[in-house]
PDB file of C-alpha atoms and ligand atoms in Angstrom:
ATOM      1  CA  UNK U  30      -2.473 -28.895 -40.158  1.00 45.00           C
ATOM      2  CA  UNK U  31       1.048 -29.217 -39.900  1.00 41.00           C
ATOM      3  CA  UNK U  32       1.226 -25.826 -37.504  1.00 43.00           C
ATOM      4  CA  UNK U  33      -0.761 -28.161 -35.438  1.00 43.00           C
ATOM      5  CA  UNK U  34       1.895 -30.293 -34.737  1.00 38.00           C
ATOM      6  CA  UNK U  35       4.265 -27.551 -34.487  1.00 38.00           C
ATOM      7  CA  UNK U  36       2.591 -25.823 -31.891  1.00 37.00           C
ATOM      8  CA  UNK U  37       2.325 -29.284 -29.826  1.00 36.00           C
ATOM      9  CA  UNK U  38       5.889 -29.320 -29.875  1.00 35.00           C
ATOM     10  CA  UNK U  39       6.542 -32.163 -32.841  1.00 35.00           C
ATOM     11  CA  UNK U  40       4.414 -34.690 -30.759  1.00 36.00           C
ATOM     12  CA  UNK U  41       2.925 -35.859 -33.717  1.00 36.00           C
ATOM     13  CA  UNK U  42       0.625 -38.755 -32.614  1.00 35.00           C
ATOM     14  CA  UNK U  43      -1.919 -37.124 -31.119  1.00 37.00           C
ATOM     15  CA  UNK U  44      -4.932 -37.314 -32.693  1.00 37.00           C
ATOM     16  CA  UNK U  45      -8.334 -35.795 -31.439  1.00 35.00           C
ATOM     17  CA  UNK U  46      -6.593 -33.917 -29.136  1.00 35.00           C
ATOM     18  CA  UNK U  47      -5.741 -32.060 -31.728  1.00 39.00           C
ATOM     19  CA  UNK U  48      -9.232 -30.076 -32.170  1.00 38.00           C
ATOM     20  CA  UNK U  49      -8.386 -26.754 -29.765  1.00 37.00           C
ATOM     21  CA  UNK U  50      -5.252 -26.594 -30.603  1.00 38.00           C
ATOM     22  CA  UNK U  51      -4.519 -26.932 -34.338  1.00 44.00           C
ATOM     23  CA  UNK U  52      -5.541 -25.524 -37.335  1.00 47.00           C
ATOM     24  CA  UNK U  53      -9.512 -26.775 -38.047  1.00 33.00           C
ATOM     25  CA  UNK U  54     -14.410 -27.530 -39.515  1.00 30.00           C
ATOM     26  CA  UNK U  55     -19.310 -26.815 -40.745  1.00 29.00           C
ATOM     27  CA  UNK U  56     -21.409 -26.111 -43.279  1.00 28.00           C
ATOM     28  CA  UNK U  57     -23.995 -23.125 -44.447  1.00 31.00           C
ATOM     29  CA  UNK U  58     -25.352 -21.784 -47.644  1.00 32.00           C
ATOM     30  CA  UNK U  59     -25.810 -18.308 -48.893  1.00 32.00           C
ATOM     31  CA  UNK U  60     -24.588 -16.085 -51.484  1.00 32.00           C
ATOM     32  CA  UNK U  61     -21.700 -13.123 -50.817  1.00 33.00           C
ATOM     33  CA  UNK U  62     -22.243  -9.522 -52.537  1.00 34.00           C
ATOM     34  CA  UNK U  63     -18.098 -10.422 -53.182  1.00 36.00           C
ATOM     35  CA  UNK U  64     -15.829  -7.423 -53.188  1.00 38.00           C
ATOM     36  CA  UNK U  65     -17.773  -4.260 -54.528  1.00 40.00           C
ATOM     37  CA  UNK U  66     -17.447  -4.333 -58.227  1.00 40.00           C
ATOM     38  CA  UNK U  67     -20.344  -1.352 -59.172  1.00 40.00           C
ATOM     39  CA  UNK U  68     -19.256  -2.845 -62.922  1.00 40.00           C
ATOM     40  CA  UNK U  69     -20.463  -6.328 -61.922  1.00 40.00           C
ATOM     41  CA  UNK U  70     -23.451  -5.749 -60.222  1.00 40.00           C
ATOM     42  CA  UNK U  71     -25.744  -5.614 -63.232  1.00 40.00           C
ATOM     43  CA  UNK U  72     -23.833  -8.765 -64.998  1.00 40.00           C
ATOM     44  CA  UNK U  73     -23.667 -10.886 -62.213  1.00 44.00           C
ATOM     45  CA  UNK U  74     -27.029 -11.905 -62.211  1.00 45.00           C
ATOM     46  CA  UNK U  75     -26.265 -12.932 -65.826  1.00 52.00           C
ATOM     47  CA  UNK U  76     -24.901 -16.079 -67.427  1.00 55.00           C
ATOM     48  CA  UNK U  77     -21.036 -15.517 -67.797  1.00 55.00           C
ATOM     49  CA  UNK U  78     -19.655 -14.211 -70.985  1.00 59.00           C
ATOM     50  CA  UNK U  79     -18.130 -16.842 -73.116  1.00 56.00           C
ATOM     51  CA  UNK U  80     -14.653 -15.401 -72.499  1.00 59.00           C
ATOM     52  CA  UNK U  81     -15.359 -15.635 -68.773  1.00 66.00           C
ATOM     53  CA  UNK U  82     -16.748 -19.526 -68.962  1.00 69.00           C
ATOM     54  CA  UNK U  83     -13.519 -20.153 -71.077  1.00 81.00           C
ATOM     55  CA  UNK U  84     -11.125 -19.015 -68.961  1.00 87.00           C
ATOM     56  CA  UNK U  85     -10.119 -22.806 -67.249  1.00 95.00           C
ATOM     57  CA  UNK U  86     -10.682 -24.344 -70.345  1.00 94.00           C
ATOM     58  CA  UNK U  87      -7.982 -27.373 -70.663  1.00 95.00           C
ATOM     59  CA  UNK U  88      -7.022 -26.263 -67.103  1.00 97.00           C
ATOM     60  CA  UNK U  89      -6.356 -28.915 -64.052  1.00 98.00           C
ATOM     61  CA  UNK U  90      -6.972 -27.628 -60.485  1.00 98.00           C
ATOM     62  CA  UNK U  91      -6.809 -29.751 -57.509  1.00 98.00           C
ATOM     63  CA  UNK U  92      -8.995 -28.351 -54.202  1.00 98.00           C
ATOM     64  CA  UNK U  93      -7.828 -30.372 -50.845  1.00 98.00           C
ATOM     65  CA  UNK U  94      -9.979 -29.705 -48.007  1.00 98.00           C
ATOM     66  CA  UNK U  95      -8.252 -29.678 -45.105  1.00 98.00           C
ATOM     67  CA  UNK U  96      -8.619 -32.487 -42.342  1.00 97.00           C
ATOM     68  CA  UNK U  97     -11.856 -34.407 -42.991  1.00 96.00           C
ATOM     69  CA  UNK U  98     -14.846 -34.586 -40.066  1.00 94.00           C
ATOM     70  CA  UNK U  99     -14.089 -38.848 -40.021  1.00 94.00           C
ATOM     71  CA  UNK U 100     -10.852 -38.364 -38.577  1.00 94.00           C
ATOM     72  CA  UNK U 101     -11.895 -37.525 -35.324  1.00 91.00           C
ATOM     73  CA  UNK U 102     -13.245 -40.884 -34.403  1.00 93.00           C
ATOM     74  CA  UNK U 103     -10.349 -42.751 -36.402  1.00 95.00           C
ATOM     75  CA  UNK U 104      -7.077 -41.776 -34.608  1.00 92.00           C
ATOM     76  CA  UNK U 105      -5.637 -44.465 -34.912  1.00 93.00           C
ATOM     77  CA  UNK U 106      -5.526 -44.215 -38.268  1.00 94.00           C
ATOM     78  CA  UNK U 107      -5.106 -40.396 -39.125  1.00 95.00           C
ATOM     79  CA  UNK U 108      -1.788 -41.290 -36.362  1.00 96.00           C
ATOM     80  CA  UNK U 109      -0.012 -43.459 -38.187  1.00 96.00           C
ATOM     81  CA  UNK U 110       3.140 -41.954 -39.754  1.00 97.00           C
ATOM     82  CA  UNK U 111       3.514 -41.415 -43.837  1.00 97.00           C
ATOM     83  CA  UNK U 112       6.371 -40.351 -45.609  1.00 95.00           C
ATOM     84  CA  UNK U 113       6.428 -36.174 -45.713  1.00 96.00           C
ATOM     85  CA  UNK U 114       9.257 -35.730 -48.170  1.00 95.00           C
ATOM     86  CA  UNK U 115      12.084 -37.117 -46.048  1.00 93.00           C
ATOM     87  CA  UNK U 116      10.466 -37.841 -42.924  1.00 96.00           C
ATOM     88  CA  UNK U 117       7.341 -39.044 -41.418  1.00 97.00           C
ATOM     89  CA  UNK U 118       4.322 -37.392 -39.937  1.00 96.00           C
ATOM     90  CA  UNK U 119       1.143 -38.379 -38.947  1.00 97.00           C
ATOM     91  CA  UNK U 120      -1.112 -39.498 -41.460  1.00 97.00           C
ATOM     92  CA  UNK U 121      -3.726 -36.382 -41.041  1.00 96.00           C
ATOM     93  CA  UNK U 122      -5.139 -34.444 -37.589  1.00 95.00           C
ATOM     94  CA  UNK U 123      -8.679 -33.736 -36.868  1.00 95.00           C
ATOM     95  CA  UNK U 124      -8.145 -29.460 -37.469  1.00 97.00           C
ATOM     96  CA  UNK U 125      -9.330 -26.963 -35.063  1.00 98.00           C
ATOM     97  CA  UNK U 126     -12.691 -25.528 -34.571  1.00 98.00           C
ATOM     98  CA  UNK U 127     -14.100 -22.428 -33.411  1.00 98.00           C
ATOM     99  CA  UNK U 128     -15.210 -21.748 -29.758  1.00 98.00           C
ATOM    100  CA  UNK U 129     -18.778 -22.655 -30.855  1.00 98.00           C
ATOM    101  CA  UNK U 130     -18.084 -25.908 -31.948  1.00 98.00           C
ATOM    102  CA  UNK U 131     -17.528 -25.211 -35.833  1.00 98.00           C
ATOM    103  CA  UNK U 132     -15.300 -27.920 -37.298  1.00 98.00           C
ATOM    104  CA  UNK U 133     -11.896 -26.982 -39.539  1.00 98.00           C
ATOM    105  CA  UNK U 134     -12.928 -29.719 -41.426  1.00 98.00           C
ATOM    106  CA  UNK U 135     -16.457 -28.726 -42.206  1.00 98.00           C
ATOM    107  CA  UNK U 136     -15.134 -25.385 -43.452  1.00 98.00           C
ATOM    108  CA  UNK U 137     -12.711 -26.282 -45.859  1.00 98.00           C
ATOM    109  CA  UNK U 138     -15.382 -28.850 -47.281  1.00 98.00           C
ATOM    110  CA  UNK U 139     -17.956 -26.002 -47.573  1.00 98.00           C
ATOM    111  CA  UNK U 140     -15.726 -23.853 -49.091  1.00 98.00           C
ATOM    112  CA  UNK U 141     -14.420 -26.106 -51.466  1.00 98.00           C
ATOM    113  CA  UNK U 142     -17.555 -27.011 -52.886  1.00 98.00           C
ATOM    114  CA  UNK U 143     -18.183 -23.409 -53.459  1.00 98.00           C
ATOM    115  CA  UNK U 144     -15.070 -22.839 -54.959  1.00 98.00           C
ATOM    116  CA  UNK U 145     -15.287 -25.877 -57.051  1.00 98.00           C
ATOM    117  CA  UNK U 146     -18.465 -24.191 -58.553  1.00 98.00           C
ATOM    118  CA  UNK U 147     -17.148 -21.534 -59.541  1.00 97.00           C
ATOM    119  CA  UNK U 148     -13.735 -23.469 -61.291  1.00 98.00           C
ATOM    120  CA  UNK U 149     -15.918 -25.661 -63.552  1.00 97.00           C
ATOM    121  CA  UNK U 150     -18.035 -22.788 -64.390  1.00 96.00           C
ATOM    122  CA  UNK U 151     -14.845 -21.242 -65.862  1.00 96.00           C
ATOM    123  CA  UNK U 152     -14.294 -24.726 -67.709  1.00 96.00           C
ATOM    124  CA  UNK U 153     -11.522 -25.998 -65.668  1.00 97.00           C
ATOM    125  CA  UNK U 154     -11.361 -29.862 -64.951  1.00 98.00           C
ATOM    126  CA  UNK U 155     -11.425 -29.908 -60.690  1.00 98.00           C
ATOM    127  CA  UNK U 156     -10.153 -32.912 -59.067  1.00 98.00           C
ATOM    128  CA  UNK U 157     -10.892 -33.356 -55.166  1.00 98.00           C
ATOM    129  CA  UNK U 158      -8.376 -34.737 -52.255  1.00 98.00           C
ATOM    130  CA  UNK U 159     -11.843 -36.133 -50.803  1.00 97.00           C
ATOM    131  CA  UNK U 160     -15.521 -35.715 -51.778  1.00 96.00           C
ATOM    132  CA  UNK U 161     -17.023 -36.311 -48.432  1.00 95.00           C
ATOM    133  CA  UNK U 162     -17.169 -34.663 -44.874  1.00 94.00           C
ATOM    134  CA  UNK U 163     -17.278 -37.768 -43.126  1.00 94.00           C
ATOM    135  CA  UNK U 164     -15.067 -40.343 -43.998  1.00 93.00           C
ATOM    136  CA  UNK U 165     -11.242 -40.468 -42.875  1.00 94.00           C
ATOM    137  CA  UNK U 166      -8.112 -38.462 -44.606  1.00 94.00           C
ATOM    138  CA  UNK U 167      -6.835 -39.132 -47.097  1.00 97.00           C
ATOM    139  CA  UNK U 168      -3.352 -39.115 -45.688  1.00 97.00           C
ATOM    140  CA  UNK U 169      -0.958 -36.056 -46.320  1.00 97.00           C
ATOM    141  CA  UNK U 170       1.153 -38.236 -48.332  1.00 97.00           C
ATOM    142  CA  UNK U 171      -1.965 -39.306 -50.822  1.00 97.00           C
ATOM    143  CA  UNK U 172      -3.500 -35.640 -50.966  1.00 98.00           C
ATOM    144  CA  UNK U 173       0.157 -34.629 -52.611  1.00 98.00           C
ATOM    145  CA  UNK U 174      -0.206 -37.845 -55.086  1.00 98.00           C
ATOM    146  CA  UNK U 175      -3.363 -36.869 -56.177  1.00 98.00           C
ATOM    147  CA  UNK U 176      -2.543 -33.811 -57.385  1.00 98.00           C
ATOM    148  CA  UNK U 177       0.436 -35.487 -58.919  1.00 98.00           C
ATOM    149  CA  UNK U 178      -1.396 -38.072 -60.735  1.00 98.00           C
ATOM    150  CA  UNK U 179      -3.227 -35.177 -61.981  1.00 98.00           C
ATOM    151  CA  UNK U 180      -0.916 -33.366 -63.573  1.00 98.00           C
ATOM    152  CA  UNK U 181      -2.412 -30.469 -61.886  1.00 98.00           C
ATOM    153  CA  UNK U 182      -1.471 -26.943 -63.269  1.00 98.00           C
ATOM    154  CA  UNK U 183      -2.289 -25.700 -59.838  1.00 98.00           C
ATOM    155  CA  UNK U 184      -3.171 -27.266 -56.414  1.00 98.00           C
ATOM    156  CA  UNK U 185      -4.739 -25.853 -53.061  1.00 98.00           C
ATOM    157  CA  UNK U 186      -4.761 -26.540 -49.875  1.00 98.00           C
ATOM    158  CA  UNK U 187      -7.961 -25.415 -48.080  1.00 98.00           C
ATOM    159  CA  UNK U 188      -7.400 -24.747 -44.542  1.00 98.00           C
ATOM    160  CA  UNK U 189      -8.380 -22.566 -41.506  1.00 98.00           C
ATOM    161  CA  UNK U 190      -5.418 -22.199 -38.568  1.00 98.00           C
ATOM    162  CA  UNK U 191      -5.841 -23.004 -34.634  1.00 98.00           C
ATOM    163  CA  UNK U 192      -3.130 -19.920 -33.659  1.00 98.00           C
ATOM    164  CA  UNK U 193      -3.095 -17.747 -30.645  1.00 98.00           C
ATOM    165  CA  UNK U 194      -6.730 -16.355 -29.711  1.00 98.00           C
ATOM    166  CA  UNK U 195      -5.171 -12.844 -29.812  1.00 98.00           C
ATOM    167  CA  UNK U 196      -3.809 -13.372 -34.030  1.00 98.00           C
ATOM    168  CA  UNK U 197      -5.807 -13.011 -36.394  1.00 98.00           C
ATOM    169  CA  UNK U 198      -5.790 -12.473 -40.617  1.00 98.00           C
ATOM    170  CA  UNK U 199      -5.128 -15.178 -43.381  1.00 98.00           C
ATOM    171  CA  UNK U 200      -1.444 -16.689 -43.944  1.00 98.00           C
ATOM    172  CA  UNK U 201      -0.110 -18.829 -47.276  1.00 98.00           C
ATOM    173  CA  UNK U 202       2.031 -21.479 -46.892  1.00 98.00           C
ATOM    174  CA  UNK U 203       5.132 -22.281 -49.582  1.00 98.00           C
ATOM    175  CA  UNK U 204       7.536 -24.616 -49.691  1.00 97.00           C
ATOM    176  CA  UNK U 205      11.296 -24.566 -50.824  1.00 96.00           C
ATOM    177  CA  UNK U 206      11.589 -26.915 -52.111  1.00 96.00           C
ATOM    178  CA  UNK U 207       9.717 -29.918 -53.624  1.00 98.00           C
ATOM    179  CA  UNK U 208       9.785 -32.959 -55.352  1.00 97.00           C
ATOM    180  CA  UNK U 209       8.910 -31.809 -58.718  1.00 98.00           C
ATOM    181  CA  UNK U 210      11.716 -29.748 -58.336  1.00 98.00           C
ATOM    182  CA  UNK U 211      12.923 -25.645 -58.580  1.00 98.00           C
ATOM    183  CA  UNK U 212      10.936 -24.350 -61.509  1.00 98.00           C
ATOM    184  CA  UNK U 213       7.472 -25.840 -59.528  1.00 98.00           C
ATOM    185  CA  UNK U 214       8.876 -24.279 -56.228  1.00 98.00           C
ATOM    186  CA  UNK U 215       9.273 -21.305 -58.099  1.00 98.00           C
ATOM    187  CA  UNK U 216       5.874 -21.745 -59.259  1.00 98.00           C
ATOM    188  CA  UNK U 217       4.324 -22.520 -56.300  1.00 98.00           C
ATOM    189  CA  UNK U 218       6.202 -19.067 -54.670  1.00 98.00           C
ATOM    190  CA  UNK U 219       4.279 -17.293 -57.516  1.00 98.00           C
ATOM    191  CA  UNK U 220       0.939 -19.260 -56.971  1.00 98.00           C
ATOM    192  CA  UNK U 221       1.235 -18.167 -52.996  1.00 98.00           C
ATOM    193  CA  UNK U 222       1.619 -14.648 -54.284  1.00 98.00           C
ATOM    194  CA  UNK U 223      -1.379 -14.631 -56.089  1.00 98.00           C
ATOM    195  CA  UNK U 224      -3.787 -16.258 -53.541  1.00 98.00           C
ATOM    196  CA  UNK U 225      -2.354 -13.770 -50.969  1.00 98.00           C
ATOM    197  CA  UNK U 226      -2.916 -11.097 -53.281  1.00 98.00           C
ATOM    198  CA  UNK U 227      -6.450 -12.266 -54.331  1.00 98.00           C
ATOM    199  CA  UNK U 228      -7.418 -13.042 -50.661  1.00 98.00           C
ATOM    200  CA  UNK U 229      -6.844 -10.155 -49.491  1.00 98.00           C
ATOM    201  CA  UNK U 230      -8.442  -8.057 -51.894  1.00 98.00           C
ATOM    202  CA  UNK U 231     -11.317 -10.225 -52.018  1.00 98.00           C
ATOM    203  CA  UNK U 232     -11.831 -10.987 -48.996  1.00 98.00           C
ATOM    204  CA  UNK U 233     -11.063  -7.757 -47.180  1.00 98.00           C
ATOM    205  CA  UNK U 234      -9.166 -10.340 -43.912  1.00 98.00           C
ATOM    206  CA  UNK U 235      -5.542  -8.971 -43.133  1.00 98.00           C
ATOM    207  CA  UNK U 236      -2.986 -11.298 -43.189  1.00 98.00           C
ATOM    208  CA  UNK U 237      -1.947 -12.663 -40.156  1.00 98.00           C
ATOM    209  CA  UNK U 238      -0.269 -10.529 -37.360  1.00 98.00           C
ATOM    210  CA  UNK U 239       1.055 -13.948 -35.807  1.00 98.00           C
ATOM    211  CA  UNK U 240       2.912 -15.490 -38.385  1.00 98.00           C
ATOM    212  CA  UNK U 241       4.600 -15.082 -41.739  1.00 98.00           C
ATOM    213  CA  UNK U 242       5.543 -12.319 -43.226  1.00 98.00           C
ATOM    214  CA  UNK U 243       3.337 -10.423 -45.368  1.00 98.00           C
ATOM    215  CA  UNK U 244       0.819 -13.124 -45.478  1.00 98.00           C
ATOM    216  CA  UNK U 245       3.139 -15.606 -46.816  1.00 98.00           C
ATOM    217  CA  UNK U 246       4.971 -18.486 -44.793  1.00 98.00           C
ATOM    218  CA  UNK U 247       7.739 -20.570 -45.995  1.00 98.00           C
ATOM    219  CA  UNK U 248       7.717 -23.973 -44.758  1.00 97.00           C
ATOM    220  CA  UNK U 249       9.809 -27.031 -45.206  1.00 96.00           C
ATOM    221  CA  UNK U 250       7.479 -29.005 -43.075  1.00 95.00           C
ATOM    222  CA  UNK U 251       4.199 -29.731 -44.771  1.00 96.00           C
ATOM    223  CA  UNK U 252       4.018 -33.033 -46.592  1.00 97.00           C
ATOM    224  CA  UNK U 253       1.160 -32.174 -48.796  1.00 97.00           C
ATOM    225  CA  UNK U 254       3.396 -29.391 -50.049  1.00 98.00           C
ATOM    226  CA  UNK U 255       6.753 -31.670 -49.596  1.00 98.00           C
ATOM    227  CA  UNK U 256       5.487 -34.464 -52.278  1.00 98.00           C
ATOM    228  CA  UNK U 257       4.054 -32.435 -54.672  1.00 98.00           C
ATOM    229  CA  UNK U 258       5.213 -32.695 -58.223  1.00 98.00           C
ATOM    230  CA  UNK U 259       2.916 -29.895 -59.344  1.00 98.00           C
ATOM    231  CA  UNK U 260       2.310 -26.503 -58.064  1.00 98.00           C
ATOM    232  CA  UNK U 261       0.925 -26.077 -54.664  1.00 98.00           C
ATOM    233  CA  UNK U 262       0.319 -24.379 -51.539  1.00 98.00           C
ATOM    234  CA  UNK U 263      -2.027 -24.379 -48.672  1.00 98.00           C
ATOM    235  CA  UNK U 264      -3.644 -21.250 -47.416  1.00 98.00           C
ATOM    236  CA  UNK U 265      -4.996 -21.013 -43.476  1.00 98.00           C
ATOM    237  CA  UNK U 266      -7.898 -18.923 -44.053  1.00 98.00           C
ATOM    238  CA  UNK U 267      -7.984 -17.039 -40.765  1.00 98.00           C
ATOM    239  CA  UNK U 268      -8.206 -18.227 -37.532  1.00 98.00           C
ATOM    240  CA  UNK U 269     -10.520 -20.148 -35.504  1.00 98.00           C
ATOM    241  CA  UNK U 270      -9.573 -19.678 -32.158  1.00 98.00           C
ATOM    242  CA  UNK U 271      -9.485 -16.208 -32.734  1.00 98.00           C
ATOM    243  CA  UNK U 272     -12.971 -14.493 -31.615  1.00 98.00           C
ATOM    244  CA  UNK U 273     -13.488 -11.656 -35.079  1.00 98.00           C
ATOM    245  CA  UNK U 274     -12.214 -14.591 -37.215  1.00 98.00           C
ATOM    246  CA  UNK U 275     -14.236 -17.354 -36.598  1.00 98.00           C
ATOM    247  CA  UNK U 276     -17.097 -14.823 -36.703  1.00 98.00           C
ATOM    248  CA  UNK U 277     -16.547 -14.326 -40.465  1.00 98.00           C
ATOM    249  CA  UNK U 278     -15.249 -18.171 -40.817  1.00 98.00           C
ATOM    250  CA  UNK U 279     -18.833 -19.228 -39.751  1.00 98.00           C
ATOM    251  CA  UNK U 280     -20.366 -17.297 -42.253  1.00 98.00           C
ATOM    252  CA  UNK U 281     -22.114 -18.586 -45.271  1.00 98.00           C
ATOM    253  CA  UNK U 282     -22.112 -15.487 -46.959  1.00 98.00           C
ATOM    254  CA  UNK U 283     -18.283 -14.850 -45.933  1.00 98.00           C
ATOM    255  CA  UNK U 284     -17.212 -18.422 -47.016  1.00 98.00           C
ATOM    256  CA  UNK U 285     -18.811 -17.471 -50.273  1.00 98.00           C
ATOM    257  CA  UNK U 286     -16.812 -14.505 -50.950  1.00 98.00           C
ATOM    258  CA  UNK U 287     -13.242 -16.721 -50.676  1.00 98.00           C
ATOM    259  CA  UNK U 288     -14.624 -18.777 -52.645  1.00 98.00           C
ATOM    260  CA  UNK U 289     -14.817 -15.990 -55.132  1.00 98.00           C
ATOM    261  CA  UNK U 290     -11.783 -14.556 -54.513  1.00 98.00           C
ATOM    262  CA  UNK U 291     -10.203 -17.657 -54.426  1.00 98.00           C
ATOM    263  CA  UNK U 292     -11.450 -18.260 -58.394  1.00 98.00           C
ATOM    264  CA  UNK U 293     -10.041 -15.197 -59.067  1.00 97.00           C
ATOM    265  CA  UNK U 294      -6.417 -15.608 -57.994  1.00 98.00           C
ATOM    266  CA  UNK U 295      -6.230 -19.047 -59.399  1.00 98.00           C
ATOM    267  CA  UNK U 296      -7.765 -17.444 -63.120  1.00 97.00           C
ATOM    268  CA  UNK U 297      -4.738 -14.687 -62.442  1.00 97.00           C
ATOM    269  CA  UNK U 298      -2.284 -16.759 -61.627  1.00 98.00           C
ATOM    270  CA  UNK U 299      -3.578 -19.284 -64.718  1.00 97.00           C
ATOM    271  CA  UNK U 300      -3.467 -15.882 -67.176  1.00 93.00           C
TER     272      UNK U 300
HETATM  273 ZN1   ZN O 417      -5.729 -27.557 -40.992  1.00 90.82          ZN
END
């Protein structure tokens, strides 16, 4: 979201505009095959072990979809400025989308939900940013406050990037520094680590050959990450405007497998 506004040069009430040009949206069902496990095949058709449904147990995890399909016929409102943790940016931005019309927003909802699945079936208590595709925000400001409220031992940011059609591969942003202070920076370093890590493997997407380093980007301008009092980070899950990327982006079955991977670097990162 925020390497929306970057890109467009801090202009930062923009609004719909936003949709080519930022990071960005649909929907779809199916179930991945995940990354080839030959030890899981036989047990996944199976009711997890108690140890495995256990895992989250007692365990807080905020999921914030990125962007939310609403905002594109509210501008007004997603443009009005919100404290970002010593400045002010625009309340939210519509995303990006892919060349064939597939929403940033309706991704990160769709993958949420899958992910959110597969959280409470490891007994974790998961607490949403929004549980619609088609209302407005919240703001950045409010998405950080939720998972503050929360007391969330770990939050994510669910987004999918509008970069240069010729990048491709994931990134994970980190901040460095927060309101909760160094030991949840620290955290949150560690928790960007780990969905990197877990992404990648899972997932089988590079990191991105267009920014960061690694697959890991340090930012000091992303409210949601700004105004958090709890460990968080927000991971661009490829890129849209990229042709191979939004290919996999706008598959059911591929969404499925982050969400799987995603579980898994949250449970490591929780162990
Ligand atoms: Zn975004």
């Amino acid at each position: 979201m925020a390497s929306d506004l970057k890109r467009l040069g801090g202009v930062v009430a923009v609004g719909a505009v936003l949709a080519a040009a930022g990071c960005g949206g649909g929907s779809g069902g199916g179930h991945a095959a995940a990354a080839p496990d030959p030890s899981a095949t036989a047990a996944s058709t199976r009711a997890p072990s108690p140890s495995a449904r256990e895992a989250l147990a007692g365990r807080v995890i905020v999921v914030d979809a990125g962007h939310n399909d609403g905002n594109f016929d509210h501008t007004q409102q997603i443009d009005r400025l919100v404290n970002a943790g010593g400045f002010r940016k625009a309340c939210d931005t519509t995303g990006t989308e892919t060349d064939a019309g597939y929403h940033e927003a309706a991704f990160t909802f769709d993958v949420t939900k899958r992910l959110t699945t597969l959280l409470r079936a490891g007994g974790a208590k998961v607490v949403l940013t929004r549980t619609d595709d088609h209302s407005v925000g919240p703001c950045v400001d409010e998405r950080a406050d939720i998972g503050n409220r929360a007391h969330a031992d770990a939050a994510l940011s669910i987004h999918a990037d509008g970069g240069p059609t010729d990048g491709h591969g994931f990134h994970v942003m980190y901040p460095p520094s927060m309101a909760g202070g160094k030991k949840v920076a620290a955290a949150s370093h560690r928790l960007a680590a780990a969905i990197r890590d877990g992404y990648r493997s899972g997932t089988g997407l590079p990191t991105a050959n267009y920014i960061g380093t690694d697959g890991l980007n340090r930012r000091t301008d992303m409210a949601g990450l700004n105004l958090s009092t709890v460990p968080k980070v927000l991971l661009e899950c490829g890129n849209m405007r990229n042709s191979g990327d939004a290919g996999k982006l706008s598959s059911a079955k591929f969404r499925q497998r982050v969400a799987v991977a995603l579980d898994a670097a949250i449970r490591h990162y929780l162990s």
